[in-house]
Amino acid sequence: MSAAVVAAAAAALANRRNSSTSTTTAKKSNYNTNQHYLSYSPRPVPRHNRYEMQKRHDWNTFGQYLKNYHHHGQSPMSMRRCSGSHVLDFLRYLDQFGETKVHNMSCEYYGEAYPPAACSCPLKQAWSSLDAVVGRLRVAFEEHGGSPETNPFGSPAVWLYLREVKECQAKARGLSFGCSK
């Protein structure tokens, strides 16, 4: 090693020691013997993480869906009157925005994980996406004052639907799960 490299390394080591000593001194100076804790403030926590932002987005989207929901001439649906069947309708509504190719049983590529060519089968929401949306909405419902006993996102019909979607999508990709349709 050249003398210049050794000198630079020694200077960096000395600089690191000085900065850690000054940090220790700063921490000691922030110590209040009467309060017995460090008085410096912790690093700020972000207001909303990705999960919280997505949960709020899903909640607002579902609320907008209910607001626009007019079934057989009824007025817009309120969150209080929402049931598992409304959640199922919402999940089916989300399929139009899906990006996962799900082969129909009549498709020549049904059961193939990597089909060799394009087909006209529909794009749908992936099971994992639907499951995540339901999980976030179940939590949001309770955070907005709903009780766990009346939570439409935790209804047996919703969980059966999710299981069926998972099994059908897996079978369409050639995995071994039963499919009722």
JSON list of N, CA and C in Angstrom, two decimals, residues 16-71:
[
{"chain": "A", "resi": 16, "resn": "ARG", "atom": "N", "xyz": [-13.72, 9.24, 12.04]},
{"chain": "A", "resi": 16, "resn": "ARG", "atom": "CA", "xyz": [-14.85, 8.43, 12.53]},
{"chain": "A", "resi": 16, "resn": "ARG", "atom": "C", "xyz": [-14.83, 8.37, 14.06]},
{"chain": "A", "resi": 17, "resn": "ARG", "atom": "N", "xyz": [-13.65, 8.23, 14.64]},
{"chain": "A", "resi": 17, "resn": "ARG", "atom": "CA", "xyz": [-13.55, 8.19, 16.11]},
{"chain": "A", "resi": 17, "resn": "ARG", "atom": "C", "xyz": [-13.99, 9.52, 16.71]},
{"chain": "A", "resi": 18, "resn": "ASN", "atom": "N", "xyz": [-13.59, 10.62, 16.11]},
{"chain": "A", "resi": 18, "resn": "ASN", "atom": "CA", "xyz": [-13.97, 11.95, 16.62]},
{"chain": "A", "resi": 18, "resn": "ASN", "atom": "C", "xyz": [-15.47, 12.16, 16.53]},
{"chain": "A", "resi": 19, "resn": "SER", "atom": "N", "xyz": [-16.07, 11.72, 15.42]},
{"chain": "A", "resi": 19, "resn": "SER", "atom": "CA", "xyz": [-17.52, 11.93, 15.27]},
{"chain": "A", "resi": 19, "resn": "SER", "atom": "C", "xyz": [-18.29, 11.05, 16.25]},
{"chain": "A", "resi": 20, "resn": "SER", "atom": "N", "xyz": [-17.82, 9.81, 16.52]},
{"chain": "A", "resi": 20, "resn": "SER", "atom": "CA", "xyz": [-18.53, 8.97, 17.48]},
{"chain": "A", "resi": 20, "resn": "SER", "atom": "C", "xyz": [-18.36, 9.50, 18.89]},
{"chain": "A", "resi": 21, "resn": "THR", "atom": "N", "xyz": [-17.21, 10.10, 19.20]},
{"chain": "A", "resi": 21, "resn": "THR", "atom": "CA", "xyz": [-17.00, 10.70, 20.50]},
{"chain": "A", "resi": 21, "resn": "THR", "atom": "C", "xyz": [-17.91, 11.89, 20.67]},
{"chain": "A", "resi": 22, "resn": "SER", "atom": "N", "xyz": [-18.05, 12.71, 19.62]},
{"chain": "A", "resi": 22, "resn": "SER", "atom": "CA", "xyz": [-18.91, 13.89, 19.75]},
{"chain": "A", "resi": 22, "resn": "SER", "atom": "C", "xyz": [-20.38, 13.46, 19.84]},
{"chain": "A", "resi": 23, "resn": "THR", "atom": "N", "xyz": [-20.77, 12.36, 19.18]},
{"chain": "A", "resi": 23, "resn": "THR", "atom": "CA", "xyz": [-22.13, 11.85, 19.29]},
{"chain": "A", "resi": 23, "resn": "THR", "atom": "C", "xyz": [-22.39, 11.37, 20.71]},
{"chain": "A", "resi": 24, "resn": "THR", "atom": "N", "xyz": [-21.41, 10.64, 21.29]},
{"chain": "A", "resi": 24, "resn": "THR", "atom": "CA", "xyz": [-21.56, 10.17, 22.67]},
{"chain": "A", "resi": 24, "resn": "THR", "atom": "C", "xyz": [-21.66, 11.36, 23.61]},
{"chain": "A", "resi": 25, "resn": "THR", "atom": "N", "xyz": [-20.85, 12.37, 23.39]},
{"chain": "A", "resi": 25, "resn": "THR", "atom": "CA", "xyz": [-20.89, 13.56, 24.23]},
{"chain": "A", "resi": 25, "resn": "THR", "atom": "C", "xyz": [-22.24, 14.25, 24.10]},
{"chain": "A", "resi": 26, "resn": "ALA", "atom": "N", "xyz": [-22.76, 14.33, 22.88]},
{"chain": "A", "resi": 26, "resn": "ALA", "atom": "CA", "xyz": [-24.06, 14.97, 22.66]},
{"chain": "A", "resi": 26, "resn": "ALA", "atom": "C", "xyz": [-25.16, 14.19, 23.37]},
{"chain": "A", "resi": 27, "resn": "LYS", "atom": "N", "xyz": [-25.09, 12.86, 23.30]},
{"chain": "A", "resi": 27, "resn": "LYS", "atom": "CA", "xyz": [-26.11, 12.06, 23.99]},
{"chain": "A", "resi": 27, "resn": "LYS", "atom": "C", "xyz": [-26.02, 12.25, 25.49]},
{"chain": "A", "resi": 28, "resn": "LYS", "atom": "N", "xyz": [-24.80, 12.31, 26.01]},
{"chain": "A", "resi": 28, "resn": "LYS", "atom": "CA", "xyz": [-24.63, 12.51, 27.44]},
{"chain": "A", "resi": 28, "resn": "LYS", "atom": "C", "xyz": [-25.15, 13.88, 27.86]},
{"chain": "A", "resi": 29, "resn": "SER", "atom": "N", "xyz": [-24.95, 14.88, 27.00]},
{"chain": "A", "resi": 29, "resn": "SER", "atom": "CA", "xyz": [-25.39, 16.22, 27.37]},
{"chain": "A", "resi": 29, "resn": "SER", "atom": "C", "xyz": [-26.92, 16.33, 27.33]},
{"chain": "A", "resi": 30, "resn": "ASN", "atom": "N", "xyz": [-27.58, 15.46, 26.57]},
{"chain": "A", "resi": 30, "resn": "ASN", "atom": "CA", "xyz": [-29.03, 15.46, 26.52]},
{"chain": "A", "resi": 30, "resn": "ASN", "atom": "C", "xyz": [-29.65, 14.67, 27.69]},
{"chain": "A", "resi": 31, "resn": "TYR", "atom": "N", "xyz": [-28.82, 14.01, 28.45]},
{"chain": "A", "resi": 31, "resn": "TYR", "atom": "CA", "xyz": [-29.30, 13.20, 29.56]},
{"chain": "A", "resi": 31, "resn": "TYR", "atom": "C", "xyz": [-29.62, 14.10, 30.75]},
{"chain": "A", "resi": 32, "resn": "ASN", "atom": "N", "xyz": [-30.80, 14.01, 31.24]},
{"chain": "A", "resi": 32, "resn": "ASN", "atom": "CA", "xyz": [-31.22, 14.80, 32.38]},
{"chain": "A", "resi": 32, "resn": "ASN", "atom": "C", "xyz": [-31.26, 13.86, 33.58]},
{"chain": "A", "resi": 33, "resn": "THR", "atom": "N", "xyz": [-30.45, 14.11, 34.58]},
{"chain": "A", "resi": 33, "resn": "THR", "atom": "CA", "xyz": [-30.36, 13.22, 35.73]},
{"chain": "A", "resi": 33, "resn": "THR", "atom": "C", "xyz": [-31.65, 13.20, 36.54]},
{"chain": "A", "resi": 34, "resn": "ASN", "atom": "N", "xyz": [-32.46, 14.24, 36.47]},
{"chain": "A", "resi": 34, "resn": "ASN", "atom": "CA", "xyz": [-33.72, 14.26, 37.21]},
{"chain": "A", "resi": 34, "resn": "ASN", "atom": "C", "xyz": [-34.81, 13.43, 36.51]},
{"chain": "A", "resi": 35, "resn": "GLN", "atom": "N", "xyz": [-34.73, 13.29, 35.18]},
{"chain": "A", "resi": 35, "resn": "GLN", "atom": "CA", "xyz": [-35.78, 12.58, 34.46]},
{"chain": "A", "resi": 35, "resn": "GLN", "atom": "C", "xyz": [-35.38, 11.17, 34.09]},
{"chain": "A", "resi": 36, "resn": "HIS", "atom": "N", "xyz": [-34.11, 10.83, 34.12]},
{"chain": "A", "resi": 36, "resn": "HIS", "atom": "CA", "xyz": [-33.59, 9.49, 33.85]},
{"chain": "A", "resi": 36, "resn": "HIS", "atom": "C", "xyz": [-33.94, 8.96, 32.47]},
{"chain": "A", "resi": 37, "resn": "TYR", "atom": "N", "xyz": [-33.94, 9.79, 31.46]},
{"chain": "A", "resi": 37, "resn": "TYR", "atom": "CA", "xyz": [-34.12, 9.34, 30.07]},
{"chain": "A", "resi": 37, "resn": "TYR", "atom": "C", "xyz": [-33.49, 10.35, 29.14]},
{"chain": "A", "resi": 38, "resn": "LEU", "atom": "N", "xyz": [-33.26, 9.92, 27.93]},
{"chain": "A", "resi": 38, "resn": "LEU", "atom": "CA", "xyz": [-32.69, 10.81, 26.93]},
{"chain": "A", "resi": 38, "resn": "LEU", "atom": "C", "xyz": [-33.77, 11.74, 26.44]},
{"chain": "A", "resi": 39, "resn": "SER", "atom": "N", "xyz": [-33.44, 12.99, 26.28]},
{"chain": "A", "resi": 39, "resn": "SER", "atom": "CA", "xyz": [-34.45, 13.96, 25.92]},
{"chain": "A", "resi": 39, "resn": "SER", "atom": "C", "xyz": [-34.48, 14.29, 24.43]},
{"chain": "A", "resi": 40, "resn": "TYR", "atom": "N", "xyz": [-33.62, 13.67, 23.64]},
{"chain": "A", "resi": 40, "resn": "TYR", "atom": "CA", "xyz": [-33.67, 13.99, 22.22]},
{"chain": "A", "resi": 40, "resn": "TYR", "atom": "C", "xyz": [-34.88, 13.30, 21.60]},
{"chain": "A", "resi": 41, "resn": "SER", "atom": "N", "xyz": [-35.43, 13.91, 20.56]},
{"chain": "A", "resi": 41, "resn": "SER", "atom": "CA", "xyz": [-36.67, 13.38, 19.96]},
{"chain": "A", "resi": 41, "resn": "SER", "atom": "C", "xyz": [-36.35, 12.26, 18.99]},
{"chain": "A", "resi": 42, "resn": "PRO", "atom": "N", "xyz": [-37.24, 11.27, 18.88]},
{"chain": "A", "resi": 42, "resn": "PRO", "atom": "CA", "xyz": [-37.01, 10.16, 17.96]},
{"chain": "A", "resi": 42, "resn": "PRO", "atom": "C", "xyz": [-37.18, 10.62, 16.51]},
{"chain": "A", "resi": 43, "resn": "ARG", "atom": "N", "xyz": [-36.72, 9.79, 15.61]},
{"chain": "A", "resi": 43, "resn": "ARG", "atom": "CA", "xyz": [-36.85, 10.08, 14.18]},
{"chain": "A", "resi": 43, "resn": "ARG", "atom": "C", "xyz": [-38.33, 10.13, 13.81]},
{"chain": "A", "resi": 44, "resn": "PRO", "atom": "N", "xyz": [-38.74, 11.10, 13.01]},
{"chain": "A", "resi": 44, "resn": "PRO", "atom": "CA", "xyz": [-40.17, 11.22, 12.68]},
{"chain": "A", "resi": 44, "resn": "PRO", "atom": "C", "xyz": [-40.67, 10.00, 11.91]},
{"chain": "A", "resi": 45, "resn": "VAL", "atom": "N", "xyz": [-41.86, 9.57, 12.22]},
{"chain": "A", "resi": 45, "resn": "VAL", "atom": "CA", "xyz": [-42.49, 8.42, 11.59]},
{"chain": "A", "resi": 45, "resn": "VAL", "atom": "C", "xyz": [-43.40, 8.97, 10.48]},
{"chain": "A", "resi": 46, "resn": "PRO", "atom": "N", "xyz": [-43.36, 8.34, 9.29]},
{"chain": "A", "resi": 46, "resn": "PRO", "atom": "CA", "xyz": [-44.24, 8.83, 8.23]},
{"chain": "A", "resi": 46, "resn": "PRO", "atom": "C", "xyz": [-45.70, 8.72, 8.64]},
{"chain": "A", "resi": 47, "resn": "ARG", "atom": "N", "xyz": [-46.51, 9.69, 8.23]},
{"chain": "A", "resi": 47, "resn": "ARG", "atom": "CA", "xyz": [-47.92, 9.73, 8.62]},
{"chain": "A", "resi": 47, "resn": "ARG", "atom": "C", "xyz": [-48.67, 8.51, 8.14]},
{"chain": "A", "resi": 48, "resn": "HIS", "atom": "N", "xyz": [-48.46, 8.11, 6.90]},
{"chain": "A", "resi": 48, "resn": "HIS", "atom": "CA", "xyz": [-49.19, 6.99, 6.34]},
{"chain": "A", "resi": 48, "resn": "HIS", "atom": "C", "xyz": [-48.24, 6.09, 5.57]},
{"chain": "A", "resi": 49, "resn": "ASN", "atom": "N", "xyz": [-48.23, 4.84, 5.93]},
{"chain": "A", "resi": 49, "resn": "ASN", "atom": "CA", "xyz": [-47.42, 3.92, 5.15]},
{"chain": "A", "resi": 49, "resn": "ASN", "atom": "C", "xyz": [-48.24, 3.40, 3.97]},
{"chain": "A", "resi": 50, "resn": "ARG", "atom": "N", "xyz": [-47.64, 2.60, 3.14]},
{"chain": "A", "resi": 50, "resn": "ARG", "atom": "CA", "xyz": [-48.30, 2.12, 1.92]},
{"chain": "A", "resi": 50, "resn": "ARG", "atom": "C", "xyz": [-49.59, 1.37, 2.24]},
{"chain": "A", "resi": 51, "resn": "TYR", "atom": "N", "xyz": [-49.56, 0.51, 3.25]},
{"chain": "A", "resi": 51, "resn": "TYR", "atom": "CA", "xyz": [-50.76, -0.25, 3.62]},
{"chain": "A", "resi": 51, "resn": "TYR", "atom": "C", "xyz": [-51.91, 0.68, 4.01]},
{"chain": "A", "resi": 52, "resn": "GLU", "atom": "N", "xyz": [-51.62, 1.68, 4.83]},
{"chain": "A", "resi": 52, "resn": "GLU", "atom": "CA", "xyz": [-52.66, 2.61, 5.26]},
{"chain": "A", "resi": 52, "resn": "GLU", "atom": "C", "xyz": [-53.23, 3.41, 4.09]},
{"chain": "A", "resi": 53, "resn": "MET", "atom": "N", "xyz": [-52.36, 3.81, 3.18]},
{"chain": "A", "resi": 53, "resn": "MET", "atom": "CA", "xyz": [-52.83, 4.54, 2.01]},
{"chain": "A", "resi": 53, "resn": "MET", "atom": "C", "xyz": [-53.70, 3.65, 1.12]},
{"chain": "A", "resi": 54, "resn": "GLN", "atom": "N", "xyz": [-53.29, 2.40, 0.94]},
{"chain": "A", "resi": 54, "resn": "GLN", "atom": "CA", "xyz": [-54.08, 1.48, 0.12]},
{"chain": "A", "resi": 54, "resn": "GLN", "atom": "C", "xyz": [-55.41, 1.16, 0.79]},
{"chain": "A", "resi": 55, "resn": "LYS", "atom": "N", "xyz": [-55.39, 1.03, 2.11]},
{"chain": "A", "resi": 55, "resn": "LYS", "atom": "CA", "xyz": [-56.63, 0.75, 2.85]},
{"chain": "A", "resi": 55, "resn": "LYS", "atom": "C", "xyz": [-57.61, 1.91, 2.70]},
{"chain": "A", "resi": 56, "resn": "ARG", "atom": "N", "xyz": [-57.10, 3.13, 2.81]},
{"chain": "A", "resi": 56, "resn": "ARG", "atom": "CA", "xyz": [-57.96, 4.30, 2.64]},
{"chain": "A", "resi": 56, "resn": "ARG", "atom": "C", "xyz": [-58.51, 4.38, 1.21]},
{"chain": "A", "resi": 57, "resn": "HIS", "atom": "N", "xyz": [-57.68, 4.08, 0.23]},
{"chain": "A", "resi": 57, "resn": "HIS", "atom": "CA", "xyz": [-58.11, 4.08, -1.16]},
{"chain": "A", "resi": 57, "resn": "HIS", "atom": "C", "xyz": [-59.20, 3.03, -1.39]},
{"chain": "A", "resi": 58, "resn": "ASP", "atom": "N", "xyz": [-58.98, 1.82, -0.87]},
{"chain": "A", "resi": 58, "resn": "ASP", "atom": "CA", "xyz": [-59.99, 0.76, -1.01]},
{"chain": "A", "resi": 58, "resn": "ASP", "atom": "C", "xyz": [-61.30, 1.14, -0.34]},
{"chain": "A", "resi": 59, "resn": "TRP", "atom": "N", "xyz": [-61.21, 1.75, 0.84]},
{"chain": "A", "resi": 59, "resn": "TRP", "atom": "CA", "xyz": [-62.41, 2.17, 1.57]},
{"chain": "A", "resi": 59, "resn": "TRP", "atom": "C", "xyz": [-63.18, 3.22, 0.77]},
{"chain": "A", "resi": 60, "resn": "ASN", "atom": "N", "xyz": [-62.45, 4.20, 0.23]},
{"chain": "A", "resi": 60, "resn": "ASN", "atom": "CA", "xyz": [-63.10, 5.24, -0.57]},
{"chain": "A", "resi": 60, "resn": "ASN", "atom": "C", "xyz": [-63.70, 4.67, -1.85]},
{"chain": "A", "resi": 61, "resn": "THR", "atom": "N", "xyz": [-63.01, 3.73, -2.48]},
{"chain": "A", "resi": 61, "resn": "THR", "atom": "CA", "xyz": [-63.51, 3.10, -3.70]},
{"chain": "A", "resi": 61, "resn": "THR", "atom": "C", "xyz": [-64.78, 2.31, -3.41]},
{"chain": "A", "resi": 62, "resn": "PHE", "atom": "N", "xyz": [-64.78, 1.56, -2.32]},
{"chain": "A", "resi": 62, "resn": "PHE", "atom": "CA", "xyz": [-65.97, 0.78, -1.98]},
{"chain": "A", "resi": 62, "resn": "PHE", "atom": "C", "xyz": [-67.13, 1.72, -1.63]},
{"chain": "A", "resi": 63, "resn": "GLY", "atom": "N", "xyz": [-66.83, 2.79, -0.90]},
{"chain": "A", "resi": 63, "resn": "GLY", "atom": "CA", "xyz": [-67.87, 3.78, -0.57]},
{"chain": "A", "resi": 63, "resn": "GLY", "atom": "C", "xyz": [-68.47, 4.40, -1.82]},
{"chain": "A", "resi": 64, "resn": "GLN", "atom": "N", "xyz": [-67.62, 4.70, -2.80]},
{"chain": "A", "resi": 64, "resn": "GLN", "atom": "CA", "xyz": [-68.10, 5.26, -4.07]},
{"chain": "A", "resi": 64, "resn": "GLN", "atom": "C", "xyz": [-68.94, 4.23, -4.83]},
{"chain": "A", "resi": 65, "resn": "TYR", "atom": "N", "xyz": [-68.50, 2.98, -4.77]},
{"chain": "A", "resi": 65, "resn": "TYR", "atom": "CA", "xyz": [-69.27, 1.91, -5.42]},
{"chain": "A", "resi": 65, "resn": "TYR", "atom": "C", "xyz": [-70.67, 1.81, -4.80]},
{"chain": "A", "resi": 66, "resn": "LEU", "atom": "N", "xyz": [-70.73, 1.85, -3.47]},
{"chain": "A", "resi": 66, "resn": "LEU", "atom": "CA", "xyz": [-72.04, 1.78, -2.81]},
{"chain": "A", "resi": 66, "resn": "LEU", "atom": "C", "xyz": [-72.90, 3.00, -3.13]},
{"chain": "A", "resi": 67, "resn": "LYS", "atom": "N", "xyz": [-72.26, 4.15, -3.21]},
{"chain": "A", "resi": 67, "resn": "LYS", "atom": "CA", "xyz": [-72.98, 5.39, -3.52]},
{"chain": "A", "resi": 67, "resn": "LYS", "atom": "C", "xyz": [-73.65, 5.29, -4.90]},
{"chain": "A", "resi": 68, "resn": "ASN", "atom": "N", "xyz": [-72.95, 4.64, -5.84]},
{"chain": "A", "resi": 68, "resn": "ASN", "atom": "CA", "xyz": [-73.47, 4.50, -7.20]},
{"chain": "A", "resi": 68, "resn": "ASN", "atom": "C", "xyz": [-74.32, 3.24, -7.38]},
{"chain": "A", "resi": 69, "resn": "TYR", "atom": "N", "xyz": [-74.45, 2.45, -6.33]},
{"chain": "A", "resi": 69, "resn": "TYR", "atom": "CA", "xyz": [-75.16, 1.17, -6.40]},
{"chain": "A", "resi": 69, "resn": "TYR", "atom": "C", "xyz": [-76.67, 1.42, -6.41]},
{"chain": "A", "resi": 70, "resn": "HIS", "atom": "N", "xyz": [-77.30, 1.11, -7.51]},
{"chain": "A", "resi": 70, "resn": "HIS", "atom": "CA", "xyz": [-78.76, 1.23, -7.63]},
{"chain": "A", "resi": 70, "resn": "HIS", "atom": "C", "xyz": [-79.27, -0.11, -8.11]},
{"chain": "A", "resi": 71, "resn": "HIS", "atom": "N", "xyz": [-79.80, -0.88, -7.21]},
{"chain": "A", "resi": 71, "resn": "HIS", "atom": "CA", "xyz": [-80.29, -2.21, -7.55]},
{"chain": "A", "resi": 71, "resn": "HIS", "atom": "C", "xyz": [-81.81, -2.19, -7.54]}
]
